Short mmCIF file of C-alpha atoms in Angstrom, two decimals:
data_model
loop_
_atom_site.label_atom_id
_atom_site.label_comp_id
_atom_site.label_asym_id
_atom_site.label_seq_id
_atom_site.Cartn_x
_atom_site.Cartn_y
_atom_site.Cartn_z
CA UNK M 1 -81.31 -29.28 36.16
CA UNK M 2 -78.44 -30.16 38.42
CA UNK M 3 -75.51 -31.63 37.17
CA UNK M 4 -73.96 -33.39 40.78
CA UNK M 5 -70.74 -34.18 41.65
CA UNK M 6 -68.98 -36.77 42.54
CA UNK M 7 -67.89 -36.50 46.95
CA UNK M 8 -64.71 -37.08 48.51
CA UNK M 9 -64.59 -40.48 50.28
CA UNK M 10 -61.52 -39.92 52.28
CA UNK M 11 -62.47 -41.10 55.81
CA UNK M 12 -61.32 -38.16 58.04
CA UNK M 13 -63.81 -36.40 55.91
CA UNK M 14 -66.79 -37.60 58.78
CA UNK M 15 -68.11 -34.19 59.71
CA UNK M 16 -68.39 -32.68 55.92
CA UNK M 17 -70.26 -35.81 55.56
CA UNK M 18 -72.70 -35.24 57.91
CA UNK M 19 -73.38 -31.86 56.29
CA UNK M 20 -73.31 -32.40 52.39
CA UNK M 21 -75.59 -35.66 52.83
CA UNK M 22 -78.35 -33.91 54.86
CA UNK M 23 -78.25 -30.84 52.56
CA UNK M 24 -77.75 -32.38 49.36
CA UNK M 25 -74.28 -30.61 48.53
CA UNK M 26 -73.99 -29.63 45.09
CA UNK M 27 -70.88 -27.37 43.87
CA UNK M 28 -71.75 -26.62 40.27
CA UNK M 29 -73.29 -25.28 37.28
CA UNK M 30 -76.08 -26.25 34.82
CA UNK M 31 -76.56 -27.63 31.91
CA UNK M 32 -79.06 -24.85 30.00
CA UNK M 33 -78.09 -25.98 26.54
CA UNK M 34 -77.13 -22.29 24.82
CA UNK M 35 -78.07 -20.01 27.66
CA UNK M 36 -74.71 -19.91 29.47
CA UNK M 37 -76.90 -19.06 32.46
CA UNK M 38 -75.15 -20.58 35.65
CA UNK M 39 -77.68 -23.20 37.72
CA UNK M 40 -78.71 -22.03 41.08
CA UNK M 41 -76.87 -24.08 43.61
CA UNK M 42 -78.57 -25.17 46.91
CA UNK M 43 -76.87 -22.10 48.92
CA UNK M 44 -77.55 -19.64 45.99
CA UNK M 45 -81.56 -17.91 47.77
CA UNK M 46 -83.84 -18.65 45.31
CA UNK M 47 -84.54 -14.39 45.41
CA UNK M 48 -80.86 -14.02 44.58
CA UNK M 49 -79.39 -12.98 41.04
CA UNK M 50 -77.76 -16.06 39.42
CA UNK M 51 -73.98 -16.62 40.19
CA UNK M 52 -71.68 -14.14 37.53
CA UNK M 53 -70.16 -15.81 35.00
CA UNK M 54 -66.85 -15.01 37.01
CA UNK M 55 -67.07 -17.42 39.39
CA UNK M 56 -65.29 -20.56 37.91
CA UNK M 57 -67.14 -24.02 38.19
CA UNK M 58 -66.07 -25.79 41.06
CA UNK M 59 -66.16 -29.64 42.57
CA UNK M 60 -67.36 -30.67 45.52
CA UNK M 61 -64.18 -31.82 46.66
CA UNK M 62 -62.22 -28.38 45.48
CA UNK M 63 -65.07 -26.81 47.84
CA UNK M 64 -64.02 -29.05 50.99
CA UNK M 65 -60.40 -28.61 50.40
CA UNK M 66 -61.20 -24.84 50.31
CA UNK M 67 -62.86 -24.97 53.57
CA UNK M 68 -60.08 -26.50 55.38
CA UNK M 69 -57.39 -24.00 53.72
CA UNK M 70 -59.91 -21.23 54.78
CA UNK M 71 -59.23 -22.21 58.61
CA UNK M 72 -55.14 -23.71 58.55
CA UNK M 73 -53.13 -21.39 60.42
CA UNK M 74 -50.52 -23.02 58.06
CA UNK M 75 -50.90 -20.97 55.60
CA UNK M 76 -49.50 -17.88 58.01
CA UNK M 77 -45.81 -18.05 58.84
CA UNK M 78 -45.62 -18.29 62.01
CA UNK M 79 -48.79 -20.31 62.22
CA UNK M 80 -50.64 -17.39 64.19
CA UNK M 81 -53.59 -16.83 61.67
CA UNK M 82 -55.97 -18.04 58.43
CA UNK M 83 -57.87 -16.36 56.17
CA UNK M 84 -60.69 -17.45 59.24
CA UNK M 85 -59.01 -15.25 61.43
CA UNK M 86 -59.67 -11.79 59.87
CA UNK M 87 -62.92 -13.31 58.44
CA UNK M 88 -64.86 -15.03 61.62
CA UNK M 89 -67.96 -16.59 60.48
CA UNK M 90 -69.46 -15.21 64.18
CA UNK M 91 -68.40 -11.85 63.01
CA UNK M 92 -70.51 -12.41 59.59
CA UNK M 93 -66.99 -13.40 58.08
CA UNK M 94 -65.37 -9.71 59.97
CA UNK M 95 -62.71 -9.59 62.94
CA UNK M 96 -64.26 -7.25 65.09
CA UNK M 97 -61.27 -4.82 65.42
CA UNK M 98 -61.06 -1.62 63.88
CA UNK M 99 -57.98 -2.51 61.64
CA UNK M 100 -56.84 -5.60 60.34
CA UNK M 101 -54.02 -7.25 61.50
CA UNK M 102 -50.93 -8.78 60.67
CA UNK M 103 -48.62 -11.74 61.84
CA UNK M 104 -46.92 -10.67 64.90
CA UNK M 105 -49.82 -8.56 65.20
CA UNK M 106 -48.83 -5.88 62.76
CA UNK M 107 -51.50 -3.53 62.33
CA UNK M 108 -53.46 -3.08 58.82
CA UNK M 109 -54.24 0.31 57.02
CA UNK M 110 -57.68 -0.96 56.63
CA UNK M 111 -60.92 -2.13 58.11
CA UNK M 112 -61.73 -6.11 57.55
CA UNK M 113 -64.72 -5.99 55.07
CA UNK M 114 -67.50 -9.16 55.49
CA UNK M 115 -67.14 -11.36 53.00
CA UNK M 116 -70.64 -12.61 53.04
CA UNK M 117 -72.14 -12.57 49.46
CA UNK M 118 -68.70 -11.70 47.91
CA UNK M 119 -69.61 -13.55 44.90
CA UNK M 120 -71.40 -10.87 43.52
CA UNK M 121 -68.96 -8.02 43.87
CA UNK M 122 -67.05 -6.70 40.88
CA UNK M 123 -64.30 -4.90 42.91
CA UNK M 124 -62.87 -5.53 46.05
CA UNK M 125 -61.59 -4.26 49.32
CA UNK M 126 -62.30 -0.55 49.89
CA UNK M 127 -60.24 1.08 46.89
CA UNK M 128 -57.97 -1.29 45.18
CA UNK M 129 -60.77 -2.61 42.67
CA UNK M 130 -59.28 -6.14 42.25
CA UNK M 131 -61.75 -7.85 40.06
CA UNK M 132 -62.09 -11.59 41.75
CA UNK M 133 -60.99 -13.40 45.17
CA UNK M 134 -58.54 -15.26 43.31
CA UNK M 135 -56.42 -11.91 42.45
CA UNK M 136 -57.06 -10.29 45.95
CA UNK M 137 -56.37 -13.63 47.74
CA UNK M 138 -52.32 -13.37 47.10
CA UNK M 139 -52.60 -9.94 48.89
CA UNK M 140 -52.91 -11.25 51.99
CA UNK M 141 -50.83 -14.65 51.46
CA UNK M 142 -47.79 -12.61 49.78
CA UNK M 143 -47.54 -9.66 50.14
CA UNK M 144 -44.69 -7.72 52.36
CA UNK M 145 -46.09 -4.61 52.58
CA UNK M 146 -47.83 -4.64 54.93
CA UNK M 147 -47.14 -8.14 55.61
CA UNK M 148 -50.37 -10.28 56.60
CA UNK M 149 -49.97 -13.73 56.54
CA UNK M 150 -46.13 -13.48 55.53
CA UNK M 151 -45.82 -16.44 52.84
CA UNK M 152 -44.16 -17.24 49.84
CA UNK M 153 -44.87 -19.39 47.30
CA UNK M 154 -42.37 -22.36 48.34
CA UNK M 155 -43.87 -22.18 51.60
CA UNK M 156 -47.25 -22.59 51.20
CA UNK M 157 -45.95 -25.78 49.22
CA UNK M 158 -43.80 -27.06 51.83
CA UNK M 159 -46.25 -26.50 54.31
CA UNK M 160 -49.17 -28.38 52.33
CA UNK M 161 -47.34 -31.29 51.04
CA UNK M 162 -46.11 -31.91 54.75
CA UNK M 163 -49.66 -32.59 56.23
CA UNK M 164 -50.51 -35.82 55.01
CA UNK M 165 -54.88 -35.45 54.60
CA UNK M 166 -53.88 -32.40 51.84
CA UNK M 167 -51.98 -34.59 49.66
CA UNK M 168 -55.28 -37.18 49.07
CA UNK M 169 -57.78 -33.90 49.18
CA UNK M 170 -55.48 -31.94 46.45
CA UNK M 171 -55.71 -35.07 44.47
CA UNK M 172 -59.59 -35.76 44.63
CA UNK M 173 -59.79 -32.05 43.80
CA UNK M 174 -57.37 -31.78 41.28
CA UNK M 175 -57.04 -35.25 39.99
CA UNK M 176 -55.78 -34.47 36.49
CA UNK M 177 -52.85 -31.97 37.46
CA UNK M 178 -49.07 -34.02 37.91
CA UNK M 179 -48.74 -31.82 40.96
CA UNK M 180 -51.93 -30.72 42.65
CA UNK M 181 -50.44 -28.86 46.01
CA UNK M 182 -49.54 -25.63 44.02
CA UNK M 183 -50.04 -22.38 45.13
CA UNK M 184 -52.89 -21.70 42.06
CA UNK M 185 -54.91 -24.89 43.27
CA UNK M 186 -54.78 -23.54 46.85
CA UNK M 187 -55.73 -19.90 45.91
CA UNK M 188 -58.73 -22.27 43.40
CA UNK M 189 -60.02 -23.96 46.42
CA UNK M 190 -59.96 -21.02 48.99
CA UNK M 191 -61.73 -19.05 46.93
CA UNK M 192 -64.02 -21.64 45.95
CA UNK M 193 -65.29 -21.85 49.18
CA UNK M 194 -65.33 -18.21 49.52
CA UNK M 195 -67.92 -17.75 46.88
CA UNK M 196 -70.55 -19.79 48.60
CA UNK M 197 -70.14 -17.52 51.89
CA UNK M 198 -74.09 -16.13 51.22
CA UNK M 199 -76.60 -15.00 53.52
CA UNK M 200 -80.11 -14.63 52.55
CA UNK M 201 -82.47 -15.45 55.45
CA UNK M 202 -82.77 -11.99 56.86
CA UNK M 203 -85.96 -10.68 58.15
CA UNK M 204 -85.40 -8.32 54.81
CA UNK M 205 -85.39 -11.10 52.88
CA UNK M 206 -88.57 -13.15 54.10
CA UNK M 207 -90.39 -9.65 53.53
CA UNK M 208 -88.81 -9.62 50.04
CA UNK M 209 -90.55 -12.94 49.44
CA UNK M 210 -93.83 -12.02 50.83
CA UNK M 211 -93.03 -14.31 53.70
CA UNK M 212 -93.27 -11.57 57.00
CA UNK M 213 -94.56 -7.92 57.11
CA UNK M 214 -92.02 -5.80 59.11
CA UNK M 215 -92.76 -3.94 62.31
CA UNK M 216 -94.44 -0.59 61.49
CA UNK M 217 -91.65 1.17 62.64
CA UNK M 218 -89.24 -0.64 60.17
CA UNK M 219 -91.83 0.43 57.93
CA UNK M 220 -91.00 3.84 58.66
CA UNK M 221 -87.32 3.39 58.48
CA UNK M 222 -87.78 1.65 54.79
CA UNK M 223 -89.25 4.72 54.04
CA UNK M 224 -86.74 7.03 55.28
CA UNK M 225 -84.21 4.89 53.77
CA UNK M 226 -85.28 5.50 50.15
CA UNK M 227 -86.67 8.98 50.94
CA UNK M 228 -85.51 12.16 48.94
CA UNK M 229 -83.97 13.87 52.52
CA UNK M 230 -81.86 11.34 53.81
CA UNK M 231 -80.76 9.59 50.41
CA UNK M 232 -79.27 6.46 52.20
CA UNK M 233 -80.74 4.19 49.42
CA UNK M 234 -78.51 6.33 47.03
CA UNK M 235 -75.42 4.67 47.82
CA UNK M 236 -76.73 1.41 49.53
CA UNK M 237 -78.77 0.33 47.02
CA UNK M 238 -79.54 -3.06 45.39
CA UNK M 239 -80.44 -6.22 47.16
CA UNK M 240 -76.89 -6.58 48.96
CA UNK M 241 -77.18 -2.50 49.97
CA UNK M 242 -73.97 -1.57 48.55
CA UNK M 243 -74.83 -1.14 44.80
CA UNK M 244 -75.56 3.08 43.45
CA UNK M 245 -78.47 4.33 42.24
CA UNK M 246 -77.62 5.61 38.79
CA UNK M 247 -80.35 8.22 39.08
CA UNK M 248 -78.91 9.69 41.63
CA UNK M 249 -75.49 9.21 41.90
CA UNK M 250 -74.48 9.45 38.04
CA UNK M 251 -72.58 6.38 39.04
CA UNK M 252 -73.27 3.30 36.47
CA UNK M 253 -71.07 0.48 38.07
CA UNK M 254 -71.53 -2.48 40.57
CA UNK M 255 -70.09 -0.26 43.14
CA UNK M 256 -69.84 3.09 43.94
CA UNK M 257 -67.05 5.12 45.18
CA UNK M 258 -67.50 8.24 47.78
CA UNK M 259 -66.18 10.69 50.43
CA UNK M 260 -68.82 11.00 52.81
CA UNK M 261 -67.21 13.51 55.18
CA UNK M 262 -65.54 11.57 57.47
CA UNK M 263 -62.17 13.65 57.90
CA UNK M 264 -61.10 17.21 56.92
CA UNK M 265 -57.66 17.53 57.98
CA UNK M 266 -55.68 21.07 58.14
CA UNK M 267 -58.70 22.00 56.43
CA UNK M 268 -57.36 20.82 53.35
CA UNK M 269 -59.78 17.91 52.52
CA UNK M 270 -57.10 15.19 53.19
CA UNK M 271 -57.84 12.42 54.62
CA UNK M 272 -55.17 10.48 57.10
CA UNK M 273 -52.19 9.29 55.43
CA UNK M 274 -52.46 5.47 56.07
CA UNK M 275 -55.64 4.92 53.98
CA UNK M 276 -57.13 8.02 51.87
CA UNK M 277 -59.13 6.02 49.51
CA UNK M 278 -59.73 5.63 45.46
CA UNK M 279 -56.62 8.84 44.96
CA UNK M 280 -54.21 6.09 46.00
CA UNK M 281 -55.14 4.26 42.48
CA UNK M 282 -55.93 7.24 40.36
CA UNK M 283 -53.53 9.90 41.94
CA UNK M 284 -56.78 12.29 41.05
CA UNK M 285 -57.61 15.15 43.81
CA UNK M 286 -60.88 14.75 43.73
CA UNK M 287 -60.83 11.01 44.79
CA UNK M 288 -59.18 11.66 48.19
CA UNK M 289 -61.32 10.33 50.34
CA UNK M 290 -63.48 8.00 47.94
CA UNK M 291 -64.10 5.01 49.23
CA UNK M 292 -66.16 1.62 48.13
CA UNK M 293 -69.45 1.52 49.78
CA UNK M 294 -69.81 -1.71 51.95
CA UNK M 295 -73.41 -3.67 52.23
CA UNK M 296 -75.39 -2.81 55.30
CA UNK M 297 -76.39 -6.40 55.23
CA UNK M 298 -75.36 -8.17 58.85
CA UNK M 299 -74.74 -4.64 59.98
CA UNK M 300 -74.92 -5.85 64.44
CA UNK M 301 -72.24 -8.75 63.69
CA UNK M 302 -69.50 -6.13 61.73
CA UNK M 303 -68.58 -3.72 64.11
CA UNK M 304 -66.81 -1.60 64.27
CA UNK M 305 -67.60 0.56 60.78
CA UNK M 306 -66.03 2.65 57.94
CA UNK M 307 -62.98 2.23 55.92
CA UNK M 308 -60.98 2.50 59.04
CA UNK M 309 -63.02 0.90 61.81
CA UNK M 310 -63.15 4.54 63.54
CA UNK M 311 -66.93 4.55 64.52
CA UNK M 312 -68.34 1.44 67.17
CA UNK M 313 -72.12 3.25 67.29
CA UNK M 314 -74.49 2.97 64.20
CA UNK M 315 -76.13 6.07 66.27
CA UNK M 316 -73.28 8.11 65.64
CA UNK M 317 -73.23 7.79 62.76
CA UNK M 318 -76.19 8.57 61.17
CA UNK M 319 -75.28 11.56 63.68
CA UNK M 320 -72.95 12.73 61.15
CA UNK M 321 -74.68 11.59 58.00
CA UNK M 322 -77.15 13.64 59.41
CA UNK M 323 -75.11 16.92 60.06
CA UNK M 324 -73.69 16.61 56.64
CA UNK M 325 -70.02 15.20 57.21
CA UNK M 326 -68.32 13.45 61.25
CA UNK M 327 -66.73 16.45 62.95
CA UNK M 328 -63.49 15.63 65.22
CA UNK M 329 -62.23 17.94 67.88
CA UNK M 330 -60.01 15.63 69.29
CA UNK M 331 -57.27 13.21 68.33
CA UNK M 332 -54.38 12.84 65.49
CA UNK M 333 -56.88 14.32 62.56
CA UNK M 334 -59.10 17.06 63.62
CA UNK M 335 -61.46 18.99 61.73
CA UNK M 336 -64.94 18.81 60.19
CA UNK M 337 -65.96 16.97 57.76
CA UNK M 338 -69.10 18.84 56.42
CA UNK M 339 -66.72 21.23 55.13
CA UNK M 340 -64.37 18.69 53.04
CA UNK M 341 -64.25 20.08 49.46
CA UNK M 342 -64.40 16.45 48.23
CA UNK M 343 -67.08 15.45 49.90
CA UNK M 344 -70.15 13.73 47.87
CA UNK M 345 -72.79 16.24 47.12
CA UNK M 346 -75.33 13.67 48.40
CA UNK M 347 -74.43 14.46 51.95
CA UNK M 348 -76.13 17.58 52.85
CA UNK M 349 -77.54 16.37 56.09
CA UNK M 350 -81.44 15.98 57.36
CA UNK M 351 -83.17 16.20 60.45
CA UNK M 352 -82.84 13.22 62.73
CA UNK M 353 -85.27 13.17 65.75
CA UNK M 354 -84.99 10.25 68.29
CA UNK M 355 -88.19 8.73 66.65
CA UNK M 356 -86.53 9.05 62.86
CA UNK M 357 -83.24 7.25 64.62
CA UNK M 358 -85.09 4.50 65.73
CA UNK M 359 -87.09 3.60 63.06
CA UNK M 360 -84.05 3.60 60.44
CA UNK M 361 -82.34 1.06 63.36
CA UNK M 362 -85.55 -1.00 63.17
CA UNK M 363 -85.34 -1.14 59.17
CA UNK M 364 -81.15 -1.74 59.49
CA UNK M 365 -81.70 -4.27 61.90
CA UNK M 366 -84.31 -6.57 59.57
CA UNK M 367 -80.78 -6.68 57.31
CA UNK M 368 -79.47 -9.19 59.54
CA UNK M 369 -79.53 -12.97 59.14
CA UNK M 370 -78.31 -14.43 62.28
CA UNK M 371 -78.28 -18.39 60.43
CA UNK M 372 -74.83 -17.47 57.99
CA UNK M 373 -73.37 -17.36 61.76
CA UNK M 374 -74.06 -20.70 62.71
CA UNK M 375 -74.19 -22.60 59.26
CA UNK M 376 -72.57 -25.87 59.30
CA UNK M 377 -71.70 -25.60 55.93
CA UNK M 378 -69.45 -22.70 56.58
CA UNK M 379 -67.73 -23.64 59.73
CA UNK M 380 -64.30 -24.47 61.00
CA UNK M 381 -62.67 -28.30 61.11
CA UNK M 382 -60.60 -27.23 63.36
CA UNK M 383 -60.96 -27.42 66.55
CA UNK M 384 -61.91 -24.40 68.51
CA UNK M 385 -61.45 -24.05 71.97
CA UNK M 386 -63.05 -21.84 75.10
CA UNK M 387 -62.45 -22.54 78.63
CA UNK M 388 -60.25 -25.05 77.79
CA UNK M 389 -63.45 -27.27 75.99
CA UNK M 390 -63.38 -27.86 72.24
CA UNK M 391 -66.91 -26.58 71.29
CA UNK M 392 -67.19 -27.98 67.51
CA UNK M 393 -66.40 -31.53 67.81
CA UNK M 394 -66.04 -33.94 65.88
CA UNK M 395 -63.02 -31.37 64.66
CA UNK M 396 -59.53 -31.49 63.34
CA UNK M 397 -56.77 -30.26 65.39
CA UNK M 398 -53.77 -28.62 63.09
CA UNK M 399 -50.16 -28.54 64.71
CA UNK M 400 -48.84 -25.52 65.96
CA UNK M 401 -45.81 -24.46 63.62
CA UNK M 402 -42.55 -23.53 64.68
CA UNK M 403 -42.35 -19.87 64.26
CA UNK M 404 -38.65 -20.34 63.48
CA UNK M 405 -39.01 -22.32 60.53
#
């Protein structure tokens, strides 16, 4: 049973309301007497788990108001960026670049990670383990090192409170707070909308459902996948390919942590200095290297891969997954990585013929669901330009701020 919410009526509203009203919006839980269990909202697949009990109940209205903050360049200090600018929704909610980056273009240890199902992840980013988006969201809004989006907490309230359409959204979504522009509400909201980022309409998915046979060479691939030489099911496991197999990992958790052999510096085992994985939180030897294993899901809209955006070709690699660990001869940090004393044991290597190649693309390649790049639901307000044109109209267009102020 659905328990609906009431919608925003504020007029500038229009093109939400031309989405929620043809797709029956509905932001909420449901009322299972004792269960606890949450309901399945209308963007939750019906062949996904339920939500976690994590994710906090949520308003329609919070859920619009989180879109919009999603997109504002206001929330960046020098009005340069939004959370939608590392996370495109044409990118499957990536950048494309092989680090992050900054205001002023300051570049980021890290790779972006999708944020496409991020509702049911227990730890985020690659090494950090933040529990929820509400923790990891002031990362990126405050912190100075590195500095993303460059804010402080009086900011993000001046800046709010000065655009007149927040101060009647803040109070339909938080109508019994005495101030609703705070920086908590605004985190609330952002990540509210963040939680119903979900794909689910991948070829994968339809043949999860009995709904399409795949190809018999993604047949093949499935098989190799899951099969005892190449192990890739090991580590991206699970229906969101990111989850361990306890069996064979002796990992238990959500996520799994590993060094797969990417670097091998001064054959030492190190890893570069600007991002060397899980040993940054534990300051344990044997977790240089570790990092989080992302989902293969969307894998042709997230290039480039791995923790540091080094690698632009899927065929390379599973070249180096299938050599046992990448090998660099060139560059700041050469060596080989089959050799890396902290390298998972699961990464021995296996034969890869052009056929084998080919047939794991085929199976990778079902993982994609081109629809969460062109969902309504999830898109900008603002207006987006090319060629001069503004391509998503009817949009809002935000000021440009002063990068002095």
């Amino acid at each position: 049973m659905f328990k609906l919410k009431t919608k925003p009526t504020f007029g500038w509203a229009a093109l939400w309301f031309s989405i929620s009203s043809s797709s029956g919006l509905i932001a909420c839980r449901s009322e299972l007497g004792d269960t606890g269990v949450i309901d399945r909202p209308f963007w939750v697949p019906a062949h996904y788990p339920p939500l976690p009990q994590t994710i906090p109940e949520f308003t329609d209205a919070q859920l619009e108001l989180g879109r919009w903050l999603f997109y504002d360049v206001r929330l960046s200090q020098n009005g340069t960026r939004s959370c939608g600018t590392c996370h495109e929704q044409i990118k499957a909610f990536t950048d494309g670049l092989a680090q992050g980056l900054g205001i002023n273009n300051s570049i980021l240890p890290l790779n972006t990670l999708s944020l496409a199902n991020v509702a049911w992840r227990t730890e985020l980013t690659w090494s950090s383990q933040l529990e929820t988006v509400e923790s990891h969201m002031r990362i990126p809004l405050l912190n100075t090192n590195p500095v993303e989006m460059g804010m402080t907490d009086e900011l993000i309230i001046e800046r709010l409170t000065e655009y007149d359409p927040y101060n009647e959204m803040f109070d339909l979504a938080y109508p019994t707070d005495g101030s609703p522009i705070s920086v908590e509400n605004t985190i609330a909201a952002i990540a509210a909308f963040t939680t119903t980022i979900v794909d689910g309409q991948s070829e994968y998915d339809k043949w999860l459902q009995g709904e399409s046979q795949f190809s018999p060479e993604a047949q093949e691939g499935h098989r190799l996948f899951y099969g005892d030489e190449m192990k890739c099911g090991a580590c991206h496991g699970g229906l969101f390919f990111d989850q361990p197999d306890p069996e064979m990992t002796a990992q238990n958790g959500r996520h799994g942590y590993f060094n797969t052999g990417q670097y091998h510096i001064n054959a030492q085992g190190d890893y570069p200095p600007q991002a060397q994985g899980l040993i940054e939180q534990t300051g344990k030897a044997e977790d240089m290297g570790r990092f989080r294993t992302p989902s293969l899901r969307n894998l042709s809209f997230t290039k480039p891969w791995l923790h540091d955006g080094t690698e632009f070709s899927v065929d390379s690699i599973l070249q180096a997954y299938a050599r046992g660990g990448r090998k660099l001869e060139s560059g700041a940090f050469p060596g080989d990585g089959h050799d890396n004393p902290y390298k998972s044991e699961l990464i021995e290597g296996f034969t890869l013929t052009e056929d084998r190649k080919m047939a794991l693309m085929a199976f990778l390649n079902t993982l994609d669901d081109p629809n969460l790049l062109e969902n309504p639901r999830l898109k900008s307000p603002f207006c987006i330009q090319q060629a001069g044109e503004i391509i998503n109209a009817p949009c809002e267009t935000p000021y440009l701020v002063n990068e002095n102020k």
